[in-house]
Short mmCIF file of C-alpha atoms in Angstrom, two decimals:
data_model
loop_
_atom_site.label_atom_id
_atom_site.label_comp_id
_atom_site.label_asym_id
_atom_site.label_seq_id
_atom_site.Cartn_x
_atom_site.Cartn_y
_atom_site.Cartn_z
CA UNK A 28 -37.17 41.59 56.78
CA UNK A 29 -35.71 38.10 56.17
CA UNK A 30 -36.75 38.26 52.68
CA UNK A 31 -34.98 41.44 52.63
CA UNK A 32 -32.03 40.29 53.17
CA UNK A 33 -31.96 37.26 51.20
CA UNK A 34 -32.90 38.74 48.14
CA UNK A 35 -29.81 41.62 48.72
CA UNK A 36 -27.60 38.28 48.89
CA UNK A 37 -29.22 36.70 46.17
CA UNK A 38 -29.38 39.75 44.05
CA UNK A 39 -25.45 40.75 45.01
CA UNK A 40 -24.54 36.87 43.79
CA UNK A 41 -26.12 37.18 40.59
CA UNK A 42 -25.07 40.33 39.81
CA UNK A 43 -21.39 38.97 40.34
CA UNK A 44 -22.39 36.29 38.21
CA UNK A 45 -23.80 38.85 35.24
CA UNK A 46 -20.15 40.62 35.48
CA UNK A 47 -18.21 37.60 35.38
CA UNK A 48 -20.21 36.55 32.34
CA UNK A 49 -20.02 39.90 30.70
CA UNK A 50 -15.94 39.70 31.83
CA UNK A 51 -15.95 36.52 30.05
CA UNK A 52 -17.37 37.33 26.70
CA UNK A 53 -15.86 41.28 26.42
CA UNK A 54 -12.22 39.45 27.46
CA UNK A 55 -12.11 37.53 23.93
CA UNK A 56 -13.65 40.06 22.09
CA UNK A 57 -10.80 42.48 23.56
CA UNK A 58 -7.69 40.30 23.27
CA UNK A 59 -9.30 39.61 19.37
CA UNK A 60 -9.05 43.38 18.53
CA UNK A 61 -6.53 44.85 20.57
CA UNK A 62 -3.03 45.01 18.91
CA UNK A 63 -0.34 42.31 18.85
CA UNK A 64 2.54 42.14 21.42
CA UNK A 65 5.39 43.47 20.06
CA UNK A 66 6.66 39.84 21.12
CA UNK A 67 5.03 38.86 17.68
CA UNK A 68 5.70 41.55 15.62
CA UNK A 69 9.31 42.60 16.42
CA UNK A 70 10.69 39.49 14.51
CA UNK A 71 12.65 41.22 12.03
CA UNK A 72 15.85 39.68 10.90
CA UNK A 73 18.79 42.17 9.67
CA UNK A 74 21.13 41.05 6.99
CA UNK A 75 24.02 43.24 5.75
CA UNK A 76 23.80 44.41 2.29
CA UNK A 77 27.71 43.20 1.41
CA UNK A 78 26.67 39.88 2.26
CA UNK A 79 24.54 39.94 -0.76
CA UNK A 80 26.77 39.73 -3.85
CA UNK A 81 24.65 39.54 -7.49
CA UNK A 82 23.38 36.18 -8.23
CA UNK A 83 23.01 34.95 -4.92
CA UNK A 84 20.17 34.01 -2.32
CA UNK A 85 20.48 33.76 1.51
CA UNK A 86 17.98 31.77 3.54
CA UNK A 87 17.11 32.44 6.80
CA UNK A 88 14.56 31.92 9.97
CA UNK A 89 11.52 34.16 9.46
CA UNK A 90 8.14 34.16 12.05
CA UNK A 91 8.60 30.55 12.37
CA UNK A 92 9.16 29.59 8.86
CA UNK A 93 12.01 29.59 6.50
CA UNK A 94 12.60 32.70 4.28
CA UNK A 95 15.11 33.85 1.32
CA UNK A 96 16.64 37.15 0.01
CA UNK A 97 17.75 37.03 -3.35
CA UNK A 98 19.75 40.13 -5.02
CA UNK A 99 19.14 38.70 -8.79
CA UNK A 100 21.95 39.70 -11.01
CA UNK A 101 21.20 43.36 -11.71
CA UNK A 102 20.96 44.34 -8.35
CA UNK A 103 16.73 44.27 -7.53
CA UNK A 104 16.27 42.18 -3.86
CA UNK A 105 13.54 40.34 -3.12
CA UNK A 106 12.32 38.92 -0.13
CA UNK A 107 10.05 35.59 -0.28
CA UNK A 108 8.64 32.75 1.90
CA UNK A 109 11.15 29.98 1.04
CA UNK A 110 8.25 27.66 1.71
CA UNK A 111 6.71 25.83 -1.78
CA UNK A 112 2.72 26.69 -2.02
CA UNK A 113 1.97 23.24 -3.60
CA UNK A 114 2.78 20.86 -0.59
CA UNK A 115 5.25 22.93 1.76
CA UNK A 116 8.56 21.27 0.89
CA UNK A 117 11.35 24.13 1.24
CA UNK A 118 12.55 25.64 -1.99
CA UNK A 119 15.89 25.77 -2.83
CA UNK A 120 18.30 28.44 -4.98
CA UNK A 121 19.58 27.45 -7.96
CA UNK A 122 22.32 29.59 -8.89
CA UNK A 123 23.17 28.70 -12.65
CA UNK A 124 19.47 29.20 -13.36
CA UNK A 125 18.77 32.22 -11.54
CA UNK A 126 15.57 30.42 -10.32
CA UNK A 127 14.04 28.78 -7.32
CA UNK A 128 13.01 24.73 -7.66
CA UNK A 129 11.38 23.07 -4.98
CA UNK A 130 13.05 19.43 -4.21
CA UNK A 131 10.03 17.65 -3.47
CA UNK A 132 7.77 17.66 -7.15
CA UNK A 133 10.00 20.10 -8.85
CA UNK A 134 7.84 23.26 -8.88
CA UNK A 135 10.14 26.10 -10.24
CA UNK A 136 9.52 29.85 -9.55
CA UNK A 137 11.42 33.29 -10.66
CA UNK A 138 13.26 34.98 -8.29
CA UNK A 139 10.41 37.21 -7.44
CA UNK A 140 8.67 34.47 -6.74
CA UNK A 141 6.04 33.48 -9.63
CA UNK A 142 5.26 29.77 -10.64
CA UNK A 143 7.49 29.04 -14.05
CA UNK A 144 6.25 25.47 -13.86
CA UNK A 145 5.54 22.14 -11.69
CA UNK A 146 2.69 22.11 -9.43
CA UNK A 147 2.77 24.68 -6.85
CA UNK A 148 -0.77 26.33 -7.00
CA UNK A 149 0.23 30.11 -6.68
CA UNK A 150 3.49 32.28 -6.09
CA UNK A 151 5.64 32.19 -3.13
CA UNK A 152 4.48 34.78 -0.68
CA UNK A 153 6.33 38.03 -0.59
CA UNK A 154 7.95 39.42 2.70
CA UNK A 155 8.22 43.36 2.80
CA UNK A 156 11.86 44.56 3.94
CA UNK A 157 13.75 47.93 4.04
CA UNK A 158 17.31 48.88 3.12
CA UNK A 159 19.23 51.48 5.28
CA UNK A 160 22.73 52.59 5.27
CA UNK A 161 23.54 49.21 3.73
CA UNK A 162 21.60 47.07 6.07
CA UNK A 163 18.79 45.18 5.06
CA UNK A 164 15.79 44.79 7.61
CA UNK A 165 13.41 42.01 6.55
CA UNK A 166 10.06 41.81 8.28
CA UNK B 25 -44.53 10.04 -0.44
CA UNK B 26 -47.36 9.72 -2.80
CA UNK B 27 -49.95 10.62 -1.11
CA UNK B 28 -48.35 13.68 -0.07
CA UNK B 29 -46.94 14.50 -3.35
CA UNK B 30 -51.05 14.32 -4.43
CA UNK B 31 -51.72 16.50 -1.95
CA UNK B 32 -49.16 18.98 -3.00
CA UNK B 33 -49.89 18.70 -6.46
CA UNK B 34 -53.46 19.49 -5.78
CA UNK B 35 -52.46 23.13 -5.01
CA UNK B 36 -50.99 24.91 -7.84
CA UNK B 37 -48.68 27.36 -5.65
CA UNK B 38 -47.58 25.16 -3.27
CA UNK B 39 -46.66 22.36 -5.68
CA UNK B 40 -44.31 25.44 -7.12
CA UNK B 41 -42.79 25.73 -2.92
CA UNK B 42 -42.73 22.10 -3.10
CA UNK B 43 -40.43 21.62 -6.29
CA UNK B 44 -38.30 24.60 -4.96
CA UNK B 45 -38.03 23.26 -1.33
CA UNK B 46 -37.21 19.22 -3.39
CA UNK B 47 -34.60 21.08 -5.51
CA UNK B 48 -33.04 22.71 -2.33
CA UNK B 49 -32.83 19.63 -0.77
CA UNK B 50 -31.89 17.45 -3.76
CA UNK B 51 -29.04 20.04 -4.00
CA UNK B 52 -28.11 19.91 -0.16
CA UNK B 53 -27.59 16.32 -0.20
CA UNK B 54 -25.17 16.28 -3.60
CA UNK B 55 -23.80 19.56 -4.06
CA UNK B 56 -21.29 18.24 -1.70
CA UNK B 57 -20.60 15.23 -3.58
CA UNK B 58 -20.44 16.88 -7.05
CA UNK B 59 -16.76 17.20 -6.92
CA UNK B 60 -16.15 13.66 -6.39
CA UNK B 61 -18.21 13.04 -9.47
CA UNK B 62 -16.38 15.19 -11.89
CA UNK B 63 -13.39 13.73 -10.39
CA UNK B 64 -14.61 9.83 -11.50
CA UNK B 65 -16.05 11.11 -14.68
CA UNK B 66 -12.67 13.10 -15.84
CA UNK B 67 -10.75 9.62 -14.77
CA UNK B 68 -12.96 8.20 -16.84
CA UNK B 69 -12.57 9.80 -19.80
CA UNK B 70 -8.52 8.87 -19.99
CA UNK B 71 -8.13 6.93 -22.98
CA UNK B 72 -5.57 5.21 -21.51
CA UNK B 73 -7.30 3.57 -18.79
CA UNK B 74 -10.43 3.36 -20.89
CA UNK B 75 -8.18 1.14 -23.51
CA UNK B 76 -5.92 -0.52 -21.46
CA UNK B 77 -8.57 -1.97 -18.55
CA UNK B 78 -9.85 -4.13 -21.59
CA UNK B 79 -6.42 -5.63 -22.68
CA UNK B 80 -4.66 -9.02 -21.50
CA UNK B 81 -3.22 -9.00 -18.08
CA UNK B 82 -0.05 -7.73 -19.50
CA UNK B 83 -1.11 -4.51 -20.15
CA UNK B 84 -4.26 -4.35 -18.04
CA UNK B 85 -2.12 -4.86 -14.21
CA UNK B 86 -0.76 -1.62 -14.40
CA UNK B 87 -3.97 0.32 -14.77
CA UNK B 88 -4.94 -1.92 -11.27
CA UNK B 89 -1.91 -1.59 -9.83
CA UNK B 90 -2.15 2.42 -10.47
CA UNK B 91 -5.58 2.43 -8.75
CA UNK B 92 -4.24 1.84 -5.20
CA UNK B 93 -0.88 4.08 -5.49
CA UNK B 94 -0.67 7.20 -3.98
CA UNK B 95 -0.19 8.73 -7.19
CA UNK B 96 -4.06 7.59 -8.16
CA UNK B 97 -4.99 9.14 -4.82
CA UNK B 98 -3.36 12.56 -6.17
CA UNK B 99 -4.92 12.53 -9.40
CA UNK B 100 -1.48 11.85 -10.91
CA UNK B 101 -2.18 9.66 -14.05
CA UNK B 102 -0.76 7.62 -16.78
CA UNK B 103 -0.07 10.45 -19.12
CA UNK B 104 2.11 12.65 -16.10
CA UNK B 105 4.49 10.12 -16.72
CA UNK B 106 4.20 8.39 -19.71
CA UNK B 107 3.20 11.10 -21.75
CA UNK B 108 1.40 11.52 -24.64
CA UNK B 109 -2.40 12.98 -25.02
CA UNK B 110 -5.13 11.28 -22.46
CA UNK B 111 -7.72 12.46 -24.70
CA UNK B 112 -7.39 11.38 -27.86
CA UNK B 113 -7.48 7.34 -28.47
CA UNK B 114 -6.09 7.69 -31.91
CA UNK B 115 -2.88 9.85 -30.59
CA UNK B 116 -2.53 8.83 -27.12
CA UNK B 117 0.43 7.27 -27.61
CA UNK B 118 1.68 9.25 -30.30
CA UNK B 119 5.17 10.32 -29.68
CA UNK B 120 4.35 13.73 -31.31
CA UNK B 121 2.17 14.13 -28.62
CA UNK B 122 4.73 13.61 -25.89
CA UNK B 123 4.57 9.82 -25.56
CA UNK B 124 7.46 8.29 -23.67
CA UNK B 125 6.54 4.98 -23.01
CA UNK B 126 8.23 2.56 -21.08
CA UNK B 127 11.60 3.41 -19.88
CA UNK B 128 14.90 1.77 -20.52
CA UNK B 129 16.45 0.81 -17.32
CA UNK B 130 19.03 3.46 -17.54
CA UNK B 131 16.55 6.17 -17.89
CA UNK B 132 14.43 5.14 -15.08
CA UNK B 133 15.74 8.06 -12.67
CA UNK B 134 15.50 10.71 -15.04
CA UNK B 135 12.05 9.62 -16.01
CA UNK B 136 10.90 9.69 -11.84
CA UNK B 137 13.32 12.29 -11.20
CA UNK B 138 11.21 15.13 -13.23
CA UNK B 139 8.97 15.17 -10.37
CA UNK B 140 11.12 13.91 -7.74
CA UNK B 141 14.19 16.47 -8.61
CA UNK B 142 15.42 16.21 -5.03
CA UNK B 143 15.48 12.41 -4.49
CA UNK B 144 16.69 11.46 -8.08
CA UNK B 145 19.54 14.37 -7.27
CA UNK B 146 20.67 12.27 -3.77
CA UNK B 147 20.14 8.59 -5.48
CA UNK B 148 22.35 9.66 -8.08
CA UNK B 149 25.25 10.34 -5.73
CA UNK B 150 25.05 7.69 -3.46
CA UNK B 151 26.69 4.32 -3.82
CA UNK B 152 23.09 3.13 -5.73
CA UNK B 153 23.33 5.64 -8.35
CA UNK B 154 26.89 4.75 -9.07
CA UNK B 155 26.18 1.56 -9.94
CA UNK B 156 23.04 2.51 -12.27
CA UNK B 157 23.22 0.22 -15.38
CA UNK B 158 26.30 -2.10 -14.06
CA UNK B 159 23.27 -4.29 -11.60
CA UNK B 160 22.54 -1.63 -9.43
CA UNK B 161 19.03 -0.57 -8.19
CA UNK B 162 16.58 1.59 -10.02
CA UNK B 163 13.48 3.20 -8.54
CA UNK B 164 11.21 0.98 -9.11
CA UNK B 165 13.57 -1.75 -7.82
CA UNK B 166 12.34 -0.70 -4.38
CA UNK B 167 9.58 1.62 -4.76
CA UNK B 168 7.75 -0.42 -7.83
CA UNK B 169 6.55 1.20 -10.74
CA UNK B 170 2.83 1.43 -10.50
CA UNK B 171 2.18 0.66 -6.76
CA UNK B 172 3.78 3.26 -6.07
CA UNK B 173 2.60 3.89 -2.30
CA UNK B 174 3.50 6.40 0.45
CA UNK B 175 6.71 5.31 1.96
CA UNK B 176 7.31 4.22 5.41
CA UNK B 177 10.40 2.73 7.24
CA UNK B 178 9.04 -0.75 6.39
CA UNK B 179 10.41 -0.17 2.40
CA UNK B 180 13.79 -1.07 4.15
CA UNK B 181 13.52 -4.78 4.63
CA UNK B 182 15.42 -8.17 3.90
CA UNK B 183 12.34 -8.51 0.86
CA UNK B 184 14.05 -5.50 -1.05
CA UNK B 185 17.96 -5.33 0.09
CA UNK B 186 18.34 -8.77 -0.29
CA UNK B 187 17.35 -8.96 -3.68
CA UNK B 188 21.26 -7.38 -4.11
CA UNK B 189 23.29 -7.22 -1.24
CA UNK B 190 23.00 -8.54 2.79
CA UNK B 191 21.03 -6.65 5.36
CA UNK B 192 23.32 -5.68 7.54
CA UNK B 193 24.29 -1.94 6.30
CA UNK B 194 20.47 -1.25 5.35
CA UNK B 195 20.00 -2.25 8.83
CA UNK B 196 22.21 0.04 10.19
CA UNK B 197 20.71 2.66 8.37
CA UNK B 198 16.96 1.48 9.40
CA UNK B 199 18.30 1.79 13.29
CA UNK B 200 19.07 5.06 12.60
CA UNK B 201 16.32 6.01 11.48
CA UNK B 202 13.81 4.26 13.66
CA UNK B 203 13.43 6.93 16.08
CA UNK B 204 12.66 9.69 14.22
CA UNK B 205 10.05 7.77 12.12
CA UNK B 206 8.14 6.86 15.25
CA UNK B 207 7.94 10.41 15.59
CA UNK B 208 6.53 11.34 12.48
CA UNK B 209 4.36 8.82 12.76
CA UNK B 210 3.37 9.89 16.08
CA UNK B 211 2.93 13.61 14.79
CA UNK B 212 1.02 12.24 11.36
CA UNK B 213 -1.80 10.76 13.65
CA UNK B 214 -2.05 13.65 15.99
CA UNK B 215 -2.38 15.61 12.87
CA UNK B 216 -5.04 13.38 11.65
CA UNK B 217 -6.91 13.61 14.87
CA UNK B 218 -7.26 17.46 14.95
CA UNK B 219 -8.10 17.18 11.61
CA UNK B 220 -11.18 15.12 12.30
CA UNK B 221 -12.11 17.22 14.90
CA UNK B 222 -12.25 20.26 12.32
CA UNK B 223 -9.13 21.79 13.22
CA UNK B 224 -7.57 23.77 10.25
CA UNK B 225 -4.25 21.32 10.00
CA UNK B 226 -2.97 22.65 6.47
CA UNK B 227 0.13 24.51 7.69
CA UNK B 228 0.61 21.66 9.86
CA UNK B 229 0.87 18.55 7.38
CA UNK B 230 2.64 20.70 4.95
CA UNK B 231 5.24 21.13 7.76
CA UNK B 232 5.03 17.53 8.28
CA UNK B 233 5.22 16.71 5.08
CA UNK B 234 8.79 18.72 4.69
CA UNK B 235 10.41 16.94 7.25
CA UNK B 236 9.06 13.66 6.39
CA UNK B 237 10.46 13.94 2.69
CA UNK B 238 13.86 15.42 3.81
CA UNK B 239 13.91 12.54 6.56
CA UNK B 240 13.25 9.79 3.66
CA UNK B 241 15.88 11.73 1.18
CA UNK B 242 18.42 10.51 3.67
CA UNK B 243 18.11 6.85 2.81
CA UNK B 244 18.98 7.85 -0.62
CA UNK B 245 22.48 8.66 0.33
CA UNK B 246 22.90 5.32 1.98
CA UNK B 247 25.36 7.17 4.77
CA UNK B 248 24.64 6.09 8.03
CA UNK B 249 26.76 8.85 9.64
CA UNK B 250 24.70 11.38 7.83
CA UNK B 251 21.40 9.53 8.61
CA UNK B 252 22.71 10.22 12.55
CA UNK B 253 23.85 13.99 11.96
CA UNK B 254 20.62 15.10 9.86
CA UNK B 255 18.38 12.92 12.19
CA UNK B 256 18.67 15.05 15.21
CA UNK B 257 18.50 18.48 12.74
CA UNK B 258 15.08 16.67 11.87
CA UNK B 259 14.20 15.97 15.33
CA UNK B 260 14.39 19.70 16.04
CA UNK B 261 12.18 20.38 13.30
CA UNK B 262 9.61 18.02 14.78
CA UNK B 263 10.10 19.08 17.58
CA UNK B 264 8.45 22.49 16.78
CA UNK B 265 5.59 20.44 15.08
CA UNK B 266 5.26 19.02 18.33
CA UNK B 267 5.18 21.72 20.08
CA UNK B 268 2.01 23.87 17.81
CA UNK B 269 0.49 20.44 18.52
CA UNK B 270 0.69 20.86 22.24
CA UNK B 271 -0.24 24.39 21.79
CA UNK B 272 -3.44 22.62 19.96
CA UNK B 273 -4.01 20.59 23.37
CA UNK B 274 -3.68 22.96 25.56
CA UNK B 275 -6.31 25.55 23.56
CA UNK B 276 -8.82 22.47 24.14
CA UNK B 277 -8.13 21.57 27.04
CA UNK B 278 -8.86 25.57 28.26
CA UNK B 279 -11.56 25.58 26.08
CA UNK B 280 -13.41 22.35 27.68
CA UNK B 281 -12.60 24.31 31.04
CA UNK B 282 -14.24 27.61 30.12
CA UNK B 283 -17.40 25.35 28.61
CA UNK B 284 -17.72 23.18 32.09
CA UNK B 285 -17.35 26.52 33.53
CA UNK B 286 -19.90 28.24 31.52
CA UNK B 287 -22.48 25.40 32.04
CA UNK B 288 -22.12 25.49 35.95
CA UNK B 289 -22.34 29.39 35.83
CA UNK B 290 -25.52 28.98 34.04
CA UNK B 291 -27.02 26.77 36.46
CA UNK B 292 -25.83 28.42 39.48
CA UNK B 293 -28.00 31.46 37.93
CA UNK B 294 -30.58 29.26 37.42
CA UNK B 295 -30.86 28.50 41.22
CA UNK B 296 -30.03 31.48 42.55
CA UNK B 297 -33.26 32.90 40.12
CA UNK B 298 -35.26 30.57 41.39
CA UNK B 299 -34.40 31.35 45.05
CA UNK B 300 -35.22 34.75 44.16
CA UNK B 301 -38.20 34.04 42.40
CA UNK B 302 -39.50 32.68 45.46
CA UNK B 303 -39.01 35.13 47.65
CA UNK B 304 -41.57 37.07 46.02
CA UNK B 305 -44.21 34.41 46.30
#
């Protein structure tokens, strides 16, 4: 009878052990797959399409990181990281040339983004974005 | 070894498992090194340095000199500056080939400045710039040609400002400046600690690497008031840096937590098994 009851309470405290160690494995695995908050993914930044006049490029806070619309002259928008892919200096717009150059080793990239020359190892990383009734939503 | 490479060999079919197991292992331990190799070999095989390491001191300092800069360490080379074609002894410094050579003092900031657009841009303005060609500083008047070496906030000293004017403005400047430099090199080792640990830093030091070379653009201006303005812009910026490091800390600190936890879990079990165990006996 003693045993009895000894091995319920020894049997109930492992089995809360088991379920805390299952708790503790699934909870990862969970919080890995499940969706992220909207906290993370709301982050869209809004820019009025006036504000973008041909020729011109408007940088901006994006997720963290700086980020540029250009409207190239003809119109087309793009939306890029404005950070360089060789060491992570931030580009900047150069308006006569209709190109981006980065200040730090002088990497130079089109407008949509593509490596013309310098360093930089690949193309600056595009950001999708919509346009509706004349406001642009980036992100 | 011998002995067992006799016995080995004495079996047809194992002395084939034994070559393949040697090459496996052969290939473990310098696979990882291989890239390193071709590195040293391909610096090798730059005429430049080949030729040049031989000649009088003259013309063999800068090949030592280059060794220790931080271009060396970045596989940037004679020929990214100087031109001409690395490869070929007879045309290396062939101007057809690109050759450049040696600068007049004049042309010293264009000749950095096709790399270093940014800083070249702010020198050129500021009060150094100006007085390019009429005794004024160059480049390499501070930053040397071929020793060219990461900069820190020691680069402004008596040693290089006095060599034109007094102290007192670059000191100024160096005040202002002091404080955010301890920072970023308070967030470089932090960096370099993770790092070590295994921690995937890359977004990190590029980060850190932005704000250190827009921090050391400022001296270029030689404006103290816009050393103190863009300073505490910078500070913000590092601030953030700061705070993904803290992030970092935190995520080991739970992590160390969860193990400790984990480990006493597992011998709590262990007991409580046993306990059971024996209640059967």
């Amino acid at each position: 009878m003693e045993n009895d009851g000894r091995r319920n309470f020894l049997g109930i405290c492992l089995g809360g052990l088991a379920t805390l160690a299952a708790a503790a494995v699934s909870f990862p695995v969970f919080r890995y797959l499940a969706p992220r908050s909207s906290k993370v993914t709301n982050g869209k930044v809004t820019i009025l399409e006036k504000d973008m006049p041909e020729g011109e490029a408007k940088f901006f806070e994006f997720a963290g990181s700086s980020a540029v619309l250009v409207r190239k002259r003809g119109g087309e928008l793009t939306a890029l990281s404005a950070v360089c892919t060789h060491l992570g200096c931030i580009v900047q717009w150069e308006k006569d040339k209709q190109d981006f150059l980065c200040p730090c080793h002088a990497g130079r990239f089109t407008p949509e983004g593509v490596v013309i020359s310098g360093p930089p190892p690949k193309a600056l990383t595009k950001i999708p974005f919509v346009v509706t009734n004349g406001t642009i939503t980036v992100g | 070894m011998g002995a067992l490479l006799m016995i080995f060999r004495s079996r047809t079919g194992q002395s084939r498992i034994f070559k393949g197991v040697l090459s496996g292992l052969l290939l473990t331990v310098f696979l990882p090194i291989l890239p390193s190799l071709a590195l040293a070999q391909e610096q090798q095989e730059i005429v430049c340095i080949q030729c040049h390491s031989g000649l009088e001191e003259k013309y063999s300092q800068p090949v030592k000199l280059w060794r220790s800069s931080i271009h060396a360490v970045n596989g940037i080379a004679c020929n990214a500056c100087h031109g001409g074609d690395p490869k070929d002894m007879a045309n290396a410094m062939n101007p057809a080939r690109g050759f450049l050579g040696v600068p007049g003092e004049k042309d010293i900031p264009a000749f950095c400045g096709r790399c270093h657009v940014g800083v070249t841009k702010d020198y050129l303005s500021s009060a150094h710039g100006l007085a390019l060609g009429k005794g004024g500083p160059t480049c390499v008047t501070c930053h040397g040609s071929h020793l060219v070496r990461k900069v820190s906030l020691e680069l402004i000293s008596e040693k290089y400002c006095t060599q034109c004017h007094n102290f007192e403005r670059a000191k100024l400047i160096k005040d202002a400046m002091l404080e955010t430099e301890l920072l970023i090199v308070a967030i470089d080792g932090r960096i370099e600690g993770f790092k070590n640990q295994g921690t995937d830093t890359g977004k990190l030091e590029q980060s850190l690497f932005a704000v250190r070379n827009r921090f050391h653009t400022l001296f270029h201006d030689v404006d103290v008031e816009k050393v103190k303005k863009e300073s505490t812009q910078i500070n913000g910026e590092l601030k953030k840096i700061d705070n993904v490091l803290q992030g970092l800390d935190d995520a080991r600190r739970k992590r160390k937590i969860a193990g400790a936890c984990a480990v006493a879990g597992a011998l709590l079990a262990g007991l409580l098994f046993h306990l059971l165990r024996k209640t059967y006996a």
